[in-house]
Amino acid sequence: MKFRSYGSDPKRIALIHGGPGAPGEMGPVARYLSDYFSIIEPFQTGLSVQDQVEELAEILRSSAEFPVILVGYSWGAWLSGMVAGRYPELVYHLILISAGPLEERYATVWENRMQRLTPDEREKVHDLIVQIQNPICPGKDQILETFGRLMHKADTFCPIQKNKEENDTFSSDPEIFSRVWAEAAKMRQTGELLSCFQQISCPVTAIHGDYDPHPVQGIIEPLSRNLSRFTSIIIPNCGHCPWEEAGASDTFFSLLHGEISGIFPSLVSIAR
């Protein structure tokens, strides 16, 4: 499955998941917005940055009415920026949610996460990483799940309590993550990632939580310096995943709905 679709055609809004390799995580956002707009939620399967850029561009060409409002979360924000820079005809407005820092000097995410864990939890994370790196590691799925719970704790200010069955994400793909992330991280180190964003010609809006371990200045400073049409919105008491925050999710959804409504007023309608 290459994407999920919400509402009738034409679809002018695309929600891009993070990871890399975490399809379906934008499901709660898509369902909320689908009460007002028609949505496409692409899933990325490419094993390189280039493959994912071309894959997303092709889905937009074949399944949406472009130019679209492209809404990218976490890794999906980077991917969306690369698509907007390379294929300006496809993107009318770019919205970055919880994007990672674009320059290496701001890449303090891991340190920020570790500071939020107890000494025992930090030791547990270290042990889990050693196990994950073992190519013949038994019970790897369970180990990855435990690792993910610890990272989620570090990423979140005050999480909404939800049942396991409420999780929209399909099985994450460790191979996609390891291969694409290694390449993307190197792009940041060399400056190639920021160069991709410097090619963007459409307006860009960044939405970011003030508790996100991904430092917001790593987005605001480079983009303010390089883009003429850039705005940022910072949500108080909000971590990396705004729609999973007990005290910030309503604010996030209201802001995102208002931003889209202001971009394409003619799209405001009941989509279902």
mmCIF file of C-alpha atoms in Angstrom:
data_model
loop_
_atom_site.group_PDB
_atom_site.id
_atom_site.type_symbol
_atom_site.label_atom_id
_atom_site.label_comp_id
_atom_site.label_asym_id
_atom_site.label_seq_id
_atom_site.Cartn_x
_atom_site.Cartn_y
_atom_site.Cartn_z
ATOM 1 C CA MET A 1 0.000 0.000 0.000
ATOM 2 C CA LYS A 2 1.489 3.310 -1.131
ATOM 3 C CA PHE A 3 -0.902 5.653 0.670
ATOM 4 C CA ARG A 4 -4.162 6.067 2.560
ATOM 5 C CA SER A 5 -6.822 8.358 1.165
ATOM 6 C CA TYR A 6 -9.403 10.399 3.073
ATOM 7 C CA GLY A 7 -12.319 12.202 1.448
ATOM 8 C CA SER A 8 -13.180 12.821 -2.148
ATOM 9 C CA ASP A 9 -10.980 14.153 -4.940
ATOM 10 C CA PRO A 10 -9.284 16.502 -5.511
ATOM 11 C CA LYS A 11 -6.735 15.997 -2.761
ATOM 12 C CA ARG A 12 -4.525 19.032 -2.181
ATOM 13 C CA ILE A 13 -3.041 18.096 1.217
ATOM 14 C CA ALA A 14 -0.440 15.369 1.807
ATOM 15 C CA LEU A 15 0.754 14.215 5.245
ATOM 16 C CA ILE A 16 4.246 12.704 5.328
ATOM 17 C CA HIS A 17 5.268 10.348 8.144
ATOM 18 C CA GLY A 18 8.561 10.193 9.970
ATOM 19 C CA GLY A 19 10.934 7.404 10.834
ATOM 20 C CA PRO A 20 12.327 6.791 8.285
ATOM 21 C CA GLY A 21 10.277 3.626 8.015
ATOM 22 C CA ALA A 22 7.300 4.481 10.285
ATOM 23 C CA PRO A 23 4.264 4.414 7.952
ATOM 24 C CA GLY A 24 0.862 5.237 9.368
ATOM 25 C CA GLU A 25 1.948 7.448 12.268
ATOM 26 C CA MET A 26 0.172 10.465 10.767
ATOM 27 C CA GLY A 27 -3.151 8.616 10.929
ATOM 28 C CA PRO A 28 -4.552 10.624 13.889
ATOM 29 C CA VAL A 29 -3.697 13.887 12.136
ATOM 30 C CA ALA A 30 -5.219 12.674 8.870
ATOM 31 C CA ARG A 31 -8.447 11.621 10.583
ATOM 32 C CA TYR A 32 -8.801 14.980 12.332
ATOM 33 C CA LEU A 33 -8.172 16.993 9.184
ATOM 34 C CA SER A 34 -10.406 14.727 7.066
ATOM 35 C CA ASP A 35 -13.452 16.225 8.805
ATOM 36 C CA TYR A 36 -12.635 19.432 6.914
ATOM 37 C CA PHE A 37 -10.339 18.576 3.998
ATOM 38 C CA SER A 38 -9.529 15.741 1.612
ATOM 39 C CA ILE A 39 -6.213 14.139 2.520
ATOM 40 C CA ILE A 40 -3.619 11.783 1.109
ATOM 41 C CA GLU A 41 -1.238 10.023 3.512
ATOM 42 C CA PRO A 42 1.677 8.551 1.507
ATOM 43 C CA PHE A 43 3.900 5.756 2.822
ATOM 44 C CA GLN A 44 7.598 5.742 1.953
ATOM 45 C CA THR A 45 9.349 2.449 1.197
ATOM 46 C CA GLY A 46 12.557 3.524 -0.594
ATOM 47 C CA LEU A 47 15.896 2.337 0.790
ATOM 48 C CA SER A 48 17.770 5.559 0.008
ATOM 49 C CA VAL A 49 17.068 9.269 0.350
ATOM 50 C CA GLN A 50 16.938 9.628 -3.425
ATOM 51 C CA ASP A 51 14.482 6.723 -3.716
ATOM 52 C CA GLN A 52 12.190 8.253 -1.097
ATOM 53 C CA VAL A 53 12.295 11.684 -2.752
ATOM 54 C CA GLU A 54 11.346 10.231 -6.132
ATOM 55 C CA GLU A 55 8.755 7.895 -4.593
ATOM 56 C CA LEU A 56 6.972 10.746 -2.814
ATOM 57 C CA ALA A 57 7.113 12.988 -5.883
ATOM 58 C CA GLU A 58 5.535 10.241 -8.003
ATOM 59 C CA ILE A 59 2.723 9.649 -5.476
ATOM 60 C CA LEU A 60 1.933 13.375 -5.481
ATOM 61 C CA ARG A 61 1.885 13.463 -9.293
ATOM 62 C CA SER A 62 -0.347 10.408 -9.648
ATOM 63 C CA SER A 63 -2.677 10.638 -6.631
ATOM 64 C CA ALA A 64 -3.025 14.316 -5.673
ATOM 65 C CA GLU A 65 -3.894 17.559 -7.419
ATOM 66 C CA PHE A 66 -0.706 19.557 -7.246
ATOM 67 C CA PRO A 67 0.616 21.930 -6.139
ATOM 68 C CA VAL A 68 -0.217 20.560 -2.697
ATOM 69 C CA ILE A 69 0.132 21.646 0.893
ATOM 70 C CA LEU A 70 2.860 19.271 2.012
ATOM 71 C CA VAL A 71 2.844 18.559 5.762
ATOM 72 C CA GLY A 72 5.926 16.646 6.920
ATOM 73 C CA TYR A 73 6.542 15.283 10.406
ATOM 74 C CA SER A 74 10.044 14.631 11.849
ATOM 75 C CA TRP A 75 11.995 12.779 9.124
ATOM 76 C CA GLY A 76 9.009 13.502 6.872
ATOM 77 C CA ALA A 77 9.712 17.229 7.312
ATOM 78 C CA TRP A 78 13.212 16.752 5.881
ATOM 79 C CA LEU A 79 11.871 14.591 3.056
ATOM 80 C CA SER A 80 9.137 17.121 2.266
ATOM 81 C CA GLY A 81 11.695 19.927 2.168
ATOM 82 C CA MET A 82 13.840 17.986 -0.281
ATOM 83 C CA VAL A 83 10.844 17.333 -2.538
ATOM 84 C CA ALA A 84 9.767 20.989 -2.374
ATOM 85 C CA GLY A 85 13.278 22.125 -3.296
ATOM 86 C CA ARG A 86 13.706 19.692 -6.166
ATOM 87 C CA TYR A 87 10.178 19.813 -7.578
ATOM 88 C CA PRO A 88 8.754 23.291 -6.871
ATOM 89 C CA GLU A 89 5.819 22.683 -9.202
ATOM 90 C CA LEU A 90 4.476 20.039 -6.785
ATOM 91 C CA VAL A 91 4.362 22.088 -3.568
ATOM 92 C CA TYR A 92 2.293 25.205 -2.891
ATOM 93 C CA HIS A 93 3.110 25.515 0.816
ATOM 94 C CA LEU A 94 5.364 23.458 3.093
ATOM 95 C CA ILE A 95 4.499 22.811 6.757
ATOM 96 C CA LEU A 96 7.256 21.288 8.897
ATOM 97 C CA ILE A 97 6.157 19.590 12.123
ATOM 98 C CA SER A 98 8.861 18.745 14.698
ATOM 99 C CA ALA A 99 11.620 18.809 12.100
ATOM 100 C CA GLY A 100 15.117 17.749 13.049
ATOM 101 C CA PRO A 101 17.854 20.405 13.073
ATOM 102 C CA LEU A 102 19.202 21.208 9.618
ATOM 103 C CA GLU A 103 22.786 21.924 10.653
ATOM 104 C CA GLU A 104 25.203 19.667 12.538
ATOM 105 C CA ARG A 105 25.978 22.298 15.179
ATOM 106 C CA TYR A 106 22.404 21.947 16.456
ATOM 107 C CA ALA A 107 22.412 18.135 16.464
ATOM 108 C CA THR A 108 22.066 17.686 20.235
ATOM 109 C CA VAL A 109 18.970 15.466 20.123
ATOM 110 C CA TRP A 110 20.599 12.405 21.692
ATOM 111 C CA GLU A 111 22.160 14.396 24.543
ATOM 112 C CA ASN A 112 18.828 16.123 25.218
ATOM 113 C CA ARG A 113 17.037 12.770 25.368
ATOM 114 C CA MET A 114 19.557 11.188 27.706
ATOM 115 C CA GLN A 115 19.307 14.128 30.147
ATOM 116 C CA ARG A 116 15.599 13.380 30.527
ATOM 117 C CA LEU A 117 16.098 9.736 31.522
ATOM 118 C CA THR A 118 17.153 8.368 34.888
ATOM 119 C CA PRO A 119 20.640 6.840 35.279
ATOM 120 C CA ASP A 120 19.068 3.356 35.226
ATOM 121 C CA GLU A 121 17.144 4.191 32.051
ATOM 122 C CA ARG A 122 20.285 5.539 30.371
ATOM 123 C CA GLU A 123 22.104 2.321 31.214
ATOM 124 C CA LYS A 124 19.167 0.332 29.848
ATOM 125 C CA VAL A 125 19.278 2.325 26.593
ATOM 126 C CA HIS A 126 22.993 1.584 26.233
ATOM 127 C CA ASP A 127 22.378 -2.153 26.754
ATOM 128 C CA LEU A 128 19.527 -2.143 24.226
ATOM 129 C CA ILE A 129 21.685 -0.442 21.593
ATOM 130 C CA VAL A 130 24.374 -3.110 22.044
ATOM 131 C CA GLN A 131 21.754 -5.822 21.545
ATOM 132 C CA ILE A 132 20.181 -4.111 18.528
ATOM 133 C CA GLN A 133 23.575 -3.868 16.811
ATOM 134 C CA ASN A 134 24.048 -7.635 17.104
ATOM 135 C CA PRO A 135 23.063 -9.062 13.669
ATOM 136 C CA ILE A 136 21.838 -12.304 15.269
ATOM 137 C CA CYS A 137 20.051 -10.596 18.146
ATOM 138 C CA PRO A 138 17.165 -12.796 19.421
ATOM 139 C CA GLY A 139 13.870 -11.089 20.247
ATOM 140 C CA LYS A 140 14.775 -7.987 18.293
ATOM 141 C CA ASP A 141 11.180 -6.798 17.916
ATOM 142 C CA GLN A 142 10.686 -6.750 21.681
ATOM 143 C CA ILE A 143 14.020 -4.990 22.176
ATOM 144 C CA LEU A 144 13.087 -2.320 19.638
ATOM 145 C CA GLU A 145 9.713 -1.848 21.324
ATOM 146 C CA THR A 146 11.396 -1.297 24.711
ATOM 147 C CA PHE A 147 13.869 1.123 23.146
ATOM 148 C CA GLY A 148 10.999 3.007 21.501
ATOM 149 C CA ARG A 149 9.143 3.376 24.808
ATOM 150 C CA LEU A 150 12.205 4.941 26.442
ATOM 151 C CA MET A 151 12.680 7.356 23.537
ATOM 152 C CA HIS A 152 8.992 8.270 23.659
ATOM 153 C CA LYS A 153 9.324 9.080 27.353
ATOM 154 C CA ALA A 154 12.260 11.385 26.612
ATOM 155 C CA ASP A 155 10.425 13.016 23.699
ATOM 156 C CA THR A 156 7.145 13.784 25.454
ATOM 157 C CA PHE A 157 6.174 16.485 27.956
ATOM 158 C CA CYS A 158 2.882 14.933 29.167
ATOM 159 C CA PRO A 159 1.640 12.040 27.010
ATOM 160 C CA ILE A 160 -1.987 11.205 26.327
ATOM 161 C CA GLN A 161 -2.754 7.778 27.769
ATOM 162 C CA LYS A 162 -3.916 5.494 24.976
ATOM 163 C CA ASN A 163 -4.530 1.825 24.438
ATOM 164 C CA LYS A 164 -2.109 -0.199 22.371
ATOM 165 C CA GLU A 165 -4.815 -0.912 19.785
ATOM 166 C CA GLU A 166 -5.136 2.824 19.136
ATOM 167 C CA ASN A 167 -1.707 2.856 17.476
ATOM 168 C CA ASP A 168 -2.076 3.679 13.764
ATOM 169 C CA THR A 169 1.501 2.864 12.846
ATOM 170 C CA PHE A 170 2.157 -0.263 10.832
ATOM 171 C CA SER A 171 5.226 -2.319 11.647
ATOM 172 C CA SER A 172 8.291 -0.098 11.468
ATOM 173 C CA ASP A 173 11.008 -1.181 9.077
ATOM 174 C CA PRO A 174 14.464 -1.224 10.721
ATOM 175 C CA GLU A 175 16.231 -1.626 7.374
ATOM 176 C CA ILE A 176 14.600 1.488 5.922
ATOM 177 C CA PHE A 177 15.462 3.396 9.077
ATOM 178 C CA SER A 178 19.118 2.362 9.250
ATOM 179 C CA ARG A 179 19.877 2.856 5.553
ATOM 180 C CA VAL A 180 17.967 6.098 4.946
ATOM 181 C CA TRP A 181 18.853 7.721 8.264
ATOM 182 C CA ALA A 182 22.581 7.014 7.854
ATOM 183 C CA GLU A 183 22.508 8.764 4.479
ATOM 184 C CA ALA A 184 20.372 11.679 5.742
ATOM 185 C CA ALA A 185 22.625 12.251 8.764
ATOM 186 C CA LYS A 186 25.643 12.442 6.467
ATOM 187 C CA MET A 187 23.789 14.999 4.313
ATOM 188 C CA ARG A 188 23.366 17.175 7.388
ATOM 189 C CA GLN A 189 27.046 16.839 8.305
ATOM 190 C CA THR A 190 28.207 17.899 4.835
ATOM 191 C CA GLY A 191 25.712 20.767 4.456
ATOM 192 C CA GLU A 192 23.890 19.053 1.592
ATOM 193 C CA LEU A 193 20.648 18.900 3.575
ATOM 194 C CA LEU A 194 20.545 22.658 4.141
ATOM 195 C CA SER A 195 21.428 23.186 0.471
ATOM 196 C CA CYS A 196 18.288 21.239 -0.468
ATOM 197 C CA PHE A 197 16.190 23.541 1.717
ATOM 198 C CA GLN A 198 17.849 26.619 0.216
ATOM 199 C CA GLN A 199 16.250 25.666 -3.121
ATOM 200 C CA ILE A 200 12.702 25.966 -1.731
ATOM 201 C CA SER A 201 10.673 28.748 -3.344
ATOM 202 C CA CYS A 202 7.255 28.236 -1.708
ATOM 203 C CA PRO A 203 6.233 29.596 1.719
ATOM 204 C CA VAL A 204 7.361 27.470 4.679
ATOM 205 C CA THR A 205 5.815 27.207 8.152
ATOM 206 C CA ALA A 206 7.472 25.348 11.024
ATOM 207 C CA ILE A 207 5.397 24.072 13.962
ATOM 208 C CA HIS A 208 7.520 22.926 16.896
ATOM 209 C CA GLY A 209 7.076 22.069 20.561
ATOM 210 C CA ASP A 210 9.226 23.905 23.073
ATOM 211 C CA TYR A 211 9.965 20.580 24.852
ATOM 212 C CA ASP A 212 10.993 18.761 21.682
ATOM 213 C CA PRO A 213 14.542 17.384 22.140
ATOM 214 C CA HIS A 214 15.122 18.396 18.526
ATOM 215 C CA PRO A 215 16.181 22.013 19.210
ATOM 216 C CA VAL A 216 13.844 24.473 17.543
ATOM 217 C CA GLN A 217 16.709 26.870 16.818
ATOM 218 C CA GLY A 218 18.101 24.219 14.491
ATOM 219 C CA ILE A 219 15.124 24.943 12.234
ATOM 220 C CA ILE A 220 14.356 28.607 12.888
ATOM 221 C CA GLU A 221 17.885 29.956 12.537
ATOM 222 C CA PRO A 222 18.892 28.271 9.245
ATOM 223 C CA LEU A 223 15.534 28.829 7.538
ATOM 224 C CA SER A 224 15.169 32.443 8.703
ATOM 225 C CA ARG A 225 18.620 33.048 7.272
ATOM 226 C CA ASN A 226 17.955 31.376 3.933
ATOM 227 C CA LEU A 227 14.248 31.687 3.090
ATOM 228 C CA SER A 228 12.341 34.922 2.483
ATOM 229 C CA ARG A 229 8.917 33.412 3.253
ATOM 230 C CA PHE A 230 9.403 31.503 6.494
ATOM 231 C CA THR A 231 7.330 31.614 9.679
ATOM 232 C CA SER A 232 7.520 29.567 12.863
ATOM 233 C CA ILE A 233 4.988 28.615 15.531
ATOM 234 C CA ILE A 234 6.201 27.297 18.900
ATOM 235 C CA ILE A 235 3.770 25.346 21.086
ATOM 236 C CA PRO A 236 4.393 25.546 24.870
ATOM 237 C CA ASN A 237 4.721 22.371 26.950
ATOM 238 C CA CYS A 238 4.845 20.225 23.836
ATOM 239 C CA GLY A 239 7.277 17.500 22.879
ATOM 240 C CA HIS A 240 8.202 15.837 19.605
ATOM 241 C CA CYS A 241 4.755 14.442 18.740
ATOM 242 C CA PRO A 242 2.223 17.253 19.310
ATOM 243 C CA TRP A 243 -0.936 15.189 18.770
ATOM 244 C CA GLU A 244 0.127 12.814 21.565
ATOM 245 C CA GLU A 245 0.488 15.585 24.163
ATOM 246 C CA ALA A 246 -2.281 15.818 26.785
ATOM 247 C CA GLY A 247 -1.951 19.572 27.209
ATOM 248 C CA ALA A 248 -0.973 20.588 23.676
ATOM 249 C CA SER A 249 -2.827 18.368 21.194
ATOM 250 C CA ASP A 250 -5.893 20.629 20.951
ATOM 251 C CA THR A 251 -3.661 23.647 20.384
ATOM 252 C CA PHE A 252 -1.725 21.769 17.718
ATOM 253 C CA PHE A 253 -4.812 20.637 15.814
ATOM 254 C CA SER A 254 -6.332 24.121 15.979
ATOM 255 C CA LEU A 255 -3.113 25.715 14.713
ATOM 256 C CA LEU A 256 -2.718 23.210 11.880
ATOM 257 C CA HIS A 257 -6.346 23.568 10.794
ATOM 258 C CA GLY A 258 -6.057 27.350 10.882
ATOM 259 C CA GLU A 259 -2.815 27.335 8.913
ATOM 260 C CA ILE A 260 -4.272 25.153 6.148
ATOM 261 C CA SER A 261 -7.512 27.152 6.060
ATOM 262 C CA GLY A 262 -5.517 30.340 5.612
ATOM 263 C CA ILE A 263 -3.451 28.854 2.785
ATOM 264 C CA PHE A 264 -6.340 27.419 0.760
ATOM 265 C CA PRO A 265 -9.590 29.051 1.999
ATOM 266 C CA SER A 266 -11.544 27.374 -0.808
ATOM 267 C CA LEU A 267 -10.684 23.934 0.604
ATOM 268 C CA VAL A 268 -12.551 24.553 3.870
ATOM 269 C CA SER A 269 -15.487 22.197 3.672
ATOM 270 C CA ILE A 270 -16.758 18.971 5.137
ATOM 271 C CA ALA A 271 -14.788 16.340 3.219
ATOM 272 C CA ARG A 272 -16.843 13.322 4.211
#
